[in-house]
Coordinates of C-alpha atoms and ligand atoms in Angstrom, one line a residue:
X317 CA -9.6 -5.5 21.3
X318 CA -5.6 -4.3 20.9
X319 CA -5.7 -2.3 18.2
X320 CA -2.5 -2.3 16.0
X321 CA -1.2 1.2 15.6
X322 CA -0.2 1.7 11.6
X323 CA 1.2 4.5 10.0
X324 CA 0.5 4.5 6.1
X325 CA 2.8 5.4 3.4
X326 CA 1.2 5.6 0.5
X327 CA 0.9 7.5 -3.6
X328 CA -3.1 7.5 -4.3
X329 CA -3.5 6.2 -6.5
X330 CA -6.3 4.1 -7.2
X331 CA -6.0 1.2 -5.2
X332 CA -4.1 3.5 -2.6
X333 CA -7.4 4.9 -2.2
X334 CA -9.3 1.6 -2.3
X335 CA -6.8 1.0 0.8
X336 CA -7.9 3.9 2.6
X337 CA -11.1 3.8 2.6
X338 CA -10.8 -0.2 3.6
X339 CA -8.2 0.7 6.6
X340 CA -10.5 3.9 8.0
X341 CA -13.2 0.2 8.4
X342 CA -11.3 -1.9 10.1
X343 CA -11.4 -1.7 14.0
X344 CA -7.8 -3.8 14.7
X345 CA -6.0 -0.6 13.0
X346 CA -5.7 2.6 14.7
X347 CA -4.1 5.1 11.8
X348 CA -1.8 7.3 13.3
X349 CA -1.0 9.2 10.3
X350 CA -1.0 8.9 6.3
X351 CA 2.3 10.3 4.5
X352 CA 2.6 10.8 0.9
X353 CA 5.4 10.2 -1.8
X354 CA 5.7 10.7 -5.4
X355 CA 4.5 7.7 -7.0
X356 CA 1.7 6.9 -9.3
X357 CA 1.7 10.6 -10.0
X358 CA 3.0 14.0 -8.7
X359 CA 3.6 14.3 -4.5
X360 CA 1.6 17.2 -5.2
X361 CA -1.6 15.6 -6.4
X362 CA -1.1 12.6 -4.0
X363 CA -1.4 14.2 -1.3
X364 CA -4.7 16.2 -2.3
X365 CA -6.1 12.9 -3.4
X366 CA -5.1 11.4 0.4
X367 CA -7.1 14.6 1.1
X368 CA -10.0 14.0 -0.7
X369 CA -10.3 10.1 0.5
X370 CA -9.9 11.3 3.9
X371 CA -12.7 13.8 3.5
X372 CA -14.9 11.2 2.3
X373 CA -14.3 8.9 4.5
X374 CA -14.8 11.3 7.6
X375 CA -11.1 10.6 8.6
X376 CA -9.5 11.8 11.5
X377 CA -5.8 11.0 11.1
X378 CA -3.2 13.9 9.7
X379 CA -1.7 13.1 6.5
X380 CA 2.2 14.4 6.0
X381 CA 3.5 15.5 2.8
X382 CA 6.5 13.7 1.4
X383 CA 9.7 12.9 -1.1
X384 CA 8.7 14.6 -4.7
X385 CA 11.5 12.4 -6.5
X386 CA 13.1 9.2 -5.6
X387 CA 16.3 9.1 -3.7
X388 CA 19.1 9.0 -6.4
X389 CA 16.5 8.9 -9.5
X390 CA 14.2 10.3 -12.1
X391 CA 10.7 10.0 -11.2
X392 CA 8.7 7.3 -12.7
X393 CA 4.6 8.1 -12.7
X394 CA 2.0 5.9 -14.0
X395 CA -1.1 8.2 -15.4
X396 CA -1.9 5.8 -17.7
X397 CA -3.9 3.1 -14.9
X398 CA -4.5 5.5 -12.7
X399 CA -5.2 8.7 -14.4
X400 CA -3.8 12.0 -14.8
X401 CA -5.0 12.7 -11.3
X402 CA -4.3 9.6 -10.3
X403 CA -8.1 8.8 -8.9
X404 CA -9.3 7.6 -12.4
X405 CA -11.0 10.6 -13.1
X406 CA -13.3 10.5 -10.7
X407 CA -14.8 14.1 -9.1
X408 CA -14.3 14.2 -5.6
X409 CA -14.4 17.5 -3.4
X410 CA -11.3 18.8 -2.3
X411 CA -11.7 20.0 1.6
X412 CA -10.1 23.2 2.2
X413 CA -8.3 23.0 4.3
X414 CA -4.1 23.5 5.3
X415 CA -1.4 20.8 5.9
X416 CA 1.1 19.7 8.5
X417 CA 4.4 21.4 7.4
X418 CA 6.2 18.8 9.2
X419 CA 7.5 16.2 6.8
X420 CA 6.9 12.8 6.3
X421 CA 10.0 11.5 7.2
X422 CA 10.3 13.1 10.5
X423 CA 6.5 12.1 11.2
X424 CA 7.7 8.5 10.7
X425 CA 10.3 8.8 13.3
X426 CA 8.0 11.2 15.9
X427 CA 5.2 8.5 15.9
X428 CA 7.5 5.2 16.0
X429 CA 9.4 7.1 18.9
X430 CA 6.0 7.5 20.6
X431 CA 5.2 3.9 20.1
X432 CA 8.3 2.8 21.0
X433 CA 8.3 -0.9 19.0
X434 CA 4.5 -1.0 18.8
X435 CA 4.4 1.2 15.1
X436 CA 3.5 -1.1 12.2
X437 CA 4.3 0.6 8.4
X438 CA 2.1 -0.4 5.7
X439 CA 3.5 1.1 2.9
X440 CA 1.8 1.2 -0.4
X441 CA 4.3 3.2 -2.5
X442 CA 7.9 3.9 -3.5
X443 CA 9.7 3.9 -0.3
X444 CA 11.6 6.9 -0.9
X445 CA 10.2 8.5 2.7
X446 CA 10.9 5.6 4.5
X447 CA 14.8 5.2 2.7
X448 CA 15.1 8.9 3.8
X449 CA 13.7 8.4 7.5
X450 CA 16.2 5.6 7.6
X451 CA 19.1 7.8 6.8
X452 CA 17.6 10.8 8.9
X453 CA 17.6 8.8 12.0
X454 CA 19.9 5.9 12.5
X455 CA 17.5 4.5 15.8
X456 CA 14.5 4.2 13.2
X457 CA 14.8 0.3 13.0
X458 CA 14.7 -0.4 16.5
X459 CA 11.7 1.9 16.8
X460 CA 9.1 0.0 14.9
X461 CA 7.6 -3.6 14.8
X462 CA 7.1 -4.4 11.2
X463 CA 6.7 -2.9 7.8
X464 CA 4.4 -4.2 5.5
X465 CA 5.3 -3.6 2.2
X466 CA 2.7 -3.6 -1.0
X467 CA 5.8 -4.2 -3.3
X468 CA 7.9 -6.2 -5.2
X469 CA 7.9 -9.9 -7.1
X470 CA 9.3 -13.6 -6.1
X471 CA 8.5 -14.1 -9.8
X472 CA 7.6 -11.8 -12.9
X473 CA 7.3 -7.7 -13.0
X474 CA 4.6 -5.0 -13.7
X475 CA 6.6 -2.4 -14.9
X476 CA 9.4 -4.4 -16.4
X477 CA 9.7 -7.9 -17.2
X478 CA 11.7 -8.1 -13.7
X479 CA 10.1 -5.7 -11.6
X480 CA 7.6 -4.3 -9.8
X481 CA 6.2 -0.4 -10.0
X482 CA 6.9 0.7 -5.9
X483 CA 10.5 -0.9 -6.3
X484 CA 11.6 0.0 -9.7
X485 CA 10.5 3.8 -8.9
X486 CA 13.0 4.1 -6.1
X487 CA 15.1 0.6 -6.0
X488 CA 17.7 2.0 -3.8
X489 CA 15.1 3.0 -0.9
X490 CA 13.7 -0.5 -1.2
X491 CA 17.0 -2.0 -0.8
X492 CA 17.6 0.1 2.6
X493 CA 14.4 -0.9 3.9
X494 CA 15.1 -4.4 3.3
X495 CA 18.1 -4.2 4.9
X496 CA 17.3 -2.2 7.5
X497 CA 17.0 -5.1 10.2
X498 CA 12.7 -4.5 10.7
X499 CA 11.2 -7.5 9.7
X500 CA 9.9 -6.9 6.3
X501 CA 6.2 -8.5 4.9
X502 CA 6.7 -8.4 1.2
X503 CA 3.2 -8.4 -0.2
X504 CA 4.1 -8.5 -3.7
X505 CA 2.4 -9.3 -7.3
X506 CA 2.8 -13.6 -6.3
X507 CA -0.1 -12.4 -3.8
X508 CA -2.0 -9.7 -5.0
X509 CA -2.1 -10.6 -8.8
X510 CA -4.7 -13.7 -7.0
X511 CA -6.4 -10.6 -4.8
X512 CA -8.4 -9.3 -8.1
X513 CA -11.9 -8.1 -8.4
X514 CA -14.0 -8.9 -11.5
X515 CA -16.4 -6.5 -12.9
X516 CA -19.3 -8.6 -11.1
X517 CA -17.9 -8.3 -7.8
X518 CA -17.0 -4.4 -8.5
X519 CA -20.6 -4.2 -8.8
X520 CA -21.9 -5.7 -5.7
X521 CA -19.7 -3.4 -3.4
X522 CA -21.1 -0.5 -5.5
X523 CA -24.4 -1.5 -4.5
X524 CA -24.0 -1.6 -0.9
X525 CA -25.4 1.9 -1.0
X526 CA -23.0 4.3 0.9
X527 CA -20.9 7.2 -1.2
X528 CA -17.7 5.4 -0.1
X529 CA -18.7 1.8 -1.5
X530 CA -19.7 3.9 -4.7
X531 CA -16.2 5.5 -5.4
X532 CA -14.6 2.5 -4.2
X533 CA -16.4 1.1 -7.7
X534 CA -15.9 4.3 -9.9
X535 CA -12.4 4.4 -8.9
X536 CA -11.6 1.3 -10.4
X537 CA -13.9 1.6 -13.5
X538 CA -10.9 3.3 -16.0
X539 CA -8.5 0.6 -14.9
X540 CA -10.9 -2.1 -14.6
X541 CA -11.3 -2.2 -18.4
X542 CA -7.6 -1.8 -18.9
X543 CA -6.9 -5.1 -17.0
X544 CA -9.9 -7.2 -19.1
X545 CA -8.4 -5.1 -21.9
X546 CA -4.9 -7.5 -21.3
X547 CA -7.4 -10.8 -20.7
X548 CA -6.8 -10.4 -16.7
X549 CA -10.2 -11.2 -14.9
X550 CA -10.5 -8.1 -12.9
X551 CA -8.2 -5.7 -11.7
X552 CA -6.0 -6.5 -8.9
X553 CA -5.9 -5.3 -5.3
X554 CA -2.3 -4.9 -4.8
X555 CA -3.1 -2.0 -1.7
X556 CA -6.1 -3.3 0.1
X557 CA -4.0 -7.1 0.1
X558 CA -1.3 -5.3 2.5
X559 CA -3.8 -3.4 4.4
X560 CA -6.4 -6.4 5.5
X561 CA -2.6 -8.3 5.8
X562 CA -1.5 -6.1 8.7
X563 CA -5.3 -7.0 10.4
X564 CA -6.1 -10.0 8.9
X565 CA -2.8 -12.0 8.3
X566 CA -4.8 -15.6 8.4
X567 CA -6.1 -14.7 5.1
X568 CA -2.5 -15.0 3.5
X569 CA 0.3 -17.9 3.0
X570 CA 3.5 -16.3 4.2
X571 CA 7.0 -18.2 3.6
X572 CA 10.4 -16.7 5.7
X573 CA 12.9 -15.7 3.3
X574 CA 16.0 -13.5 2.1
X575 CA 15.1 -10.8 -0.1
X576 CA 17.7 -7.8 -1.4
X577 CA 16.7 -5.5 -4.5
X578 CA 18.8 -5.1 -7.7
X579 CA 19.5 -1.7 -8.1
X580 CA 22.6 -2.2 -10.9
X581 CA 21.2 -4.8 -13.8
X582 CA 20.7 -3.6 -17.3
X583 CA 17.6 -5.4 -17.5
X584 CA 17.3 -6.7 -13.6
X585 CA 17.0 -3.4 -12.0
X586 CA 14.1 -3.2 -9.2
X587 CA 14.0 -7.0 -9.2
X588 CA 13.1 -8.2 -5.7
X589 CA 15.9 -11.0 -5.3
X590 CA 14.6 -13.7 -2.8
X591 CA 15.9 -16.8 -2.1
X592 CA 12.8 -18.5 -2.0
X593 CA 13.1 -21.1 -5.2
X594 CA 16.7 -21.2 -4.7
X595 CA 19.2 -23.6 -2.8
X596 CA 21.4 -20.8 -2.5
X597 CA 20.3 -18.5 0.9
X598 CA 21.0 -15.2 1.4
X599 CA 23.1 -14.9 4.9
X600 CA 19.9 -13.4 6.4
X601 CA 16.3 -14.5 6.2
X602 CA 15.1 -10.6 6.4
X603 CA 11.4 -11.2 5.1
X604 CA 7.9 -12.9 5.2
X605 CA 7.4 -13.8 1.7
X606 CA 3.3 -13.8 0.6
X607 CA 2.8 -16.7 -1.6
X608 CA -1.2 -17.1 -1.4
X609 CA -4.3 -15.6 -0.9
X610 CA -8.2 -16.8 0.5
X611 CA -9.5 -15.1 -2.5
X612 CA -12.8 -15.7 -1.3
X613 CA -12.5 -15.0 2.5
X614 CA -10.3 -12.1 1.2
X615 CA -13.5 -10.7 -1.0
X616 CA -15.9 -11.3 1.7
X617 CA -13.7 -9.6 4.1
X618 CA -13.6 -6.2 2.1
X619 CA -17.1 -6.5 1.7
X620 CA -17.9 -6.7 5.5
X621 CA -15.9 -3.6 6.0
X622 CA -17.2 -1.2 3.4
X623 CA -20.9 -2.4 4.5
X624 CA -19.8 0.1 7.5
X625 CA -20.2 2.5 5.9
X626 CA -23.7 2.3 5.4
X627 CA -23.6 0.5 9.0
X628 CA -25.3 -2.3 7.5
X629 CA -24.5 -5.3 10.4
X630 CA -21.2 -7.3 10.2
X631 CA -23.5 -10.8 10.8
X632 CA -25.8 -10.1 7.1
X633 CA -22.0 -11.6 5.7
X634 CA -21.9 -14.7 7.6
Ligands
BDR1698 C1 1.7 -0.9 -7.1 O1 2.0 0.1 -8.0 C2 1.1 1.2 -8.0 O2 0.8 1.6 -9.3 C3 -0.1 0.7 -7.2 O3 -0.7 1.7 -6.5 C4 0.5 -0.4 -6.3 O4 1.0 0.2 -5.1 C5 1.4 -2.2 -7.8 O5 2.5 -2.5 -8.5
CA1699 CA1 0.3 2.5 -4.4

């Protein structure tokens, strides 16, 4: 099998986590690194908790420590879905051990120069380290294959009424990386609003008996009741959609399109401006819209690769 090398940006984060432990499981990736930005909480306390996941999960990739505040603006955090400590509360040992000092950005350029074109970004936060590799290094773009981006909206917001959380915390990095000439996957809320997990379902992946299928439940328990709290079914899987996207992209409806990001509107700004519903195009088609999930095959997939873990066979899920 060719595996897809991926390097993974990321702000754990709950469902960062969730992504993690999912992406360590699946054979077509081969992580080259995990970076960190200032996101869902503190840089700080994302990268310990990219620590602790990787611990868990018996990781091998090194994980680089990145952007503490977005590029122009005040940092926006979200404690209150995914905790103070940004895992939902849950205890998890914290290895000792010490970090790369080299930073995220130039990681990013180091291992896309390596792969010269072959480097997939999956990027799961604010993309305030990837706005800043862009500046560092001018020859970035030509560097890597793809970015897949859990981010942004065709329709409707999280955070606002018009955006999403990853773009509205750092709208101006968002914009560079759209622009930036890399073909873009937007895997936004039209997708992973329909990639949600009910309670039920939450269960059976808890019961699959390894540690790792068990936090991958109590992570999500805190949230879980907020999101049936606002009459949602479960809670959504905006993370784990882009990962299994970048291995599994037949699970997901993807429409070409021009997308740019507001970064100036009084109410607008973050908004994830495509073209998609409109008759009036942006000059360049820069994206891969995801409309539409296989809820079900998407489900069954996760489960298949968590049941690793406990190296229960692939074949017991059909
Ligand atoms: C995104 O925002 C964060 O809170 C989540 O981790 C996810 O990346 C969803 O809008
Ligand atoms: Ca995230």
């Amino acid at each position: 099998m060719k595996r897809i090398p991926v390097l993974i940006d990321c702000d754990p984060g709950v469902d960062d986590a969730a992504a993690l432990l999912l992406a360590n499981q699946i054979p077509e990736l081969d992580i080259q690194a995990v970076t960190t930005v200032a996101g869902n909480v503190e840089v700080e306390q994302t990268t310990v908790n990219a620590q602790k996941i990787r611990s868990l999960i018996n990781g091998t990739f090194p994980i680089y420590r990145g952007a503490e505040k977005p590029m122009v603006r005040t940092l926006v955090t979200a404690p209150e879905f995914h905790g103070a400590d940004g895992l939902g509360g849950v205890f998890l040992e914290m290895p000792q051990e010490s970090m790369p000092t080299e930073k995220a950005w130039d990681a990013i350029y180091r291992i896309a120069k390596a792969y010269d074109g072959e480097l997939t970004l999956i990027t799961l936060g604010p993309l305030t380290n990837i706005g800043i590799a862009l500046a560092k290094y001018r020859e970035l773009p030509a560097l890597l294959k793809r970015i897949v981006m859990m981010g942004g909206a065709a329709v409707g917001g999280n955070v606002t009424p018009a955006a999403e959380f990853n773009i509205y915390v750092d709208p101006e990095a968002a914009d560079m990386v759209f622009c930036c000439g890399v073909p873009v996957v937007m895997c936004g809320l039209d997708v992973t609003m329909q990639a949600y997990l009910t309670p039920e379902e939450t269960e059976e992946i808890g019961a699959l008996g390894s540690p790792q299928a068990r936090i991958f439940r109590e992570i999500f328990q805190d949230s879980m009741k907020k999101c049936l709290a606002w009459g949602r079914k479960g809670v959504a899987l905006h993370d784990p959609a882009a990962v299994l996207y970048a291995a599994y992209p037949d699970l997901f409806t993807a429409e070409k399109a021009g997308v740019r990001v507001e970064t100036k509107g009084m109410l607008t700004v973050g908004k994830t401006v495509t073209d998609l519903y409109s008759d009036q195009k942006f000059e360049e088609r820069n994206a891969f819209v995801l409309t539409d999930v296989d809820r079900a095959q998407f489900l069954k997939t996760i489960r298949m690769i968590l049941a690793r873990y406990g190296n229960q066979s692939d074949a017991a899920f059909g």
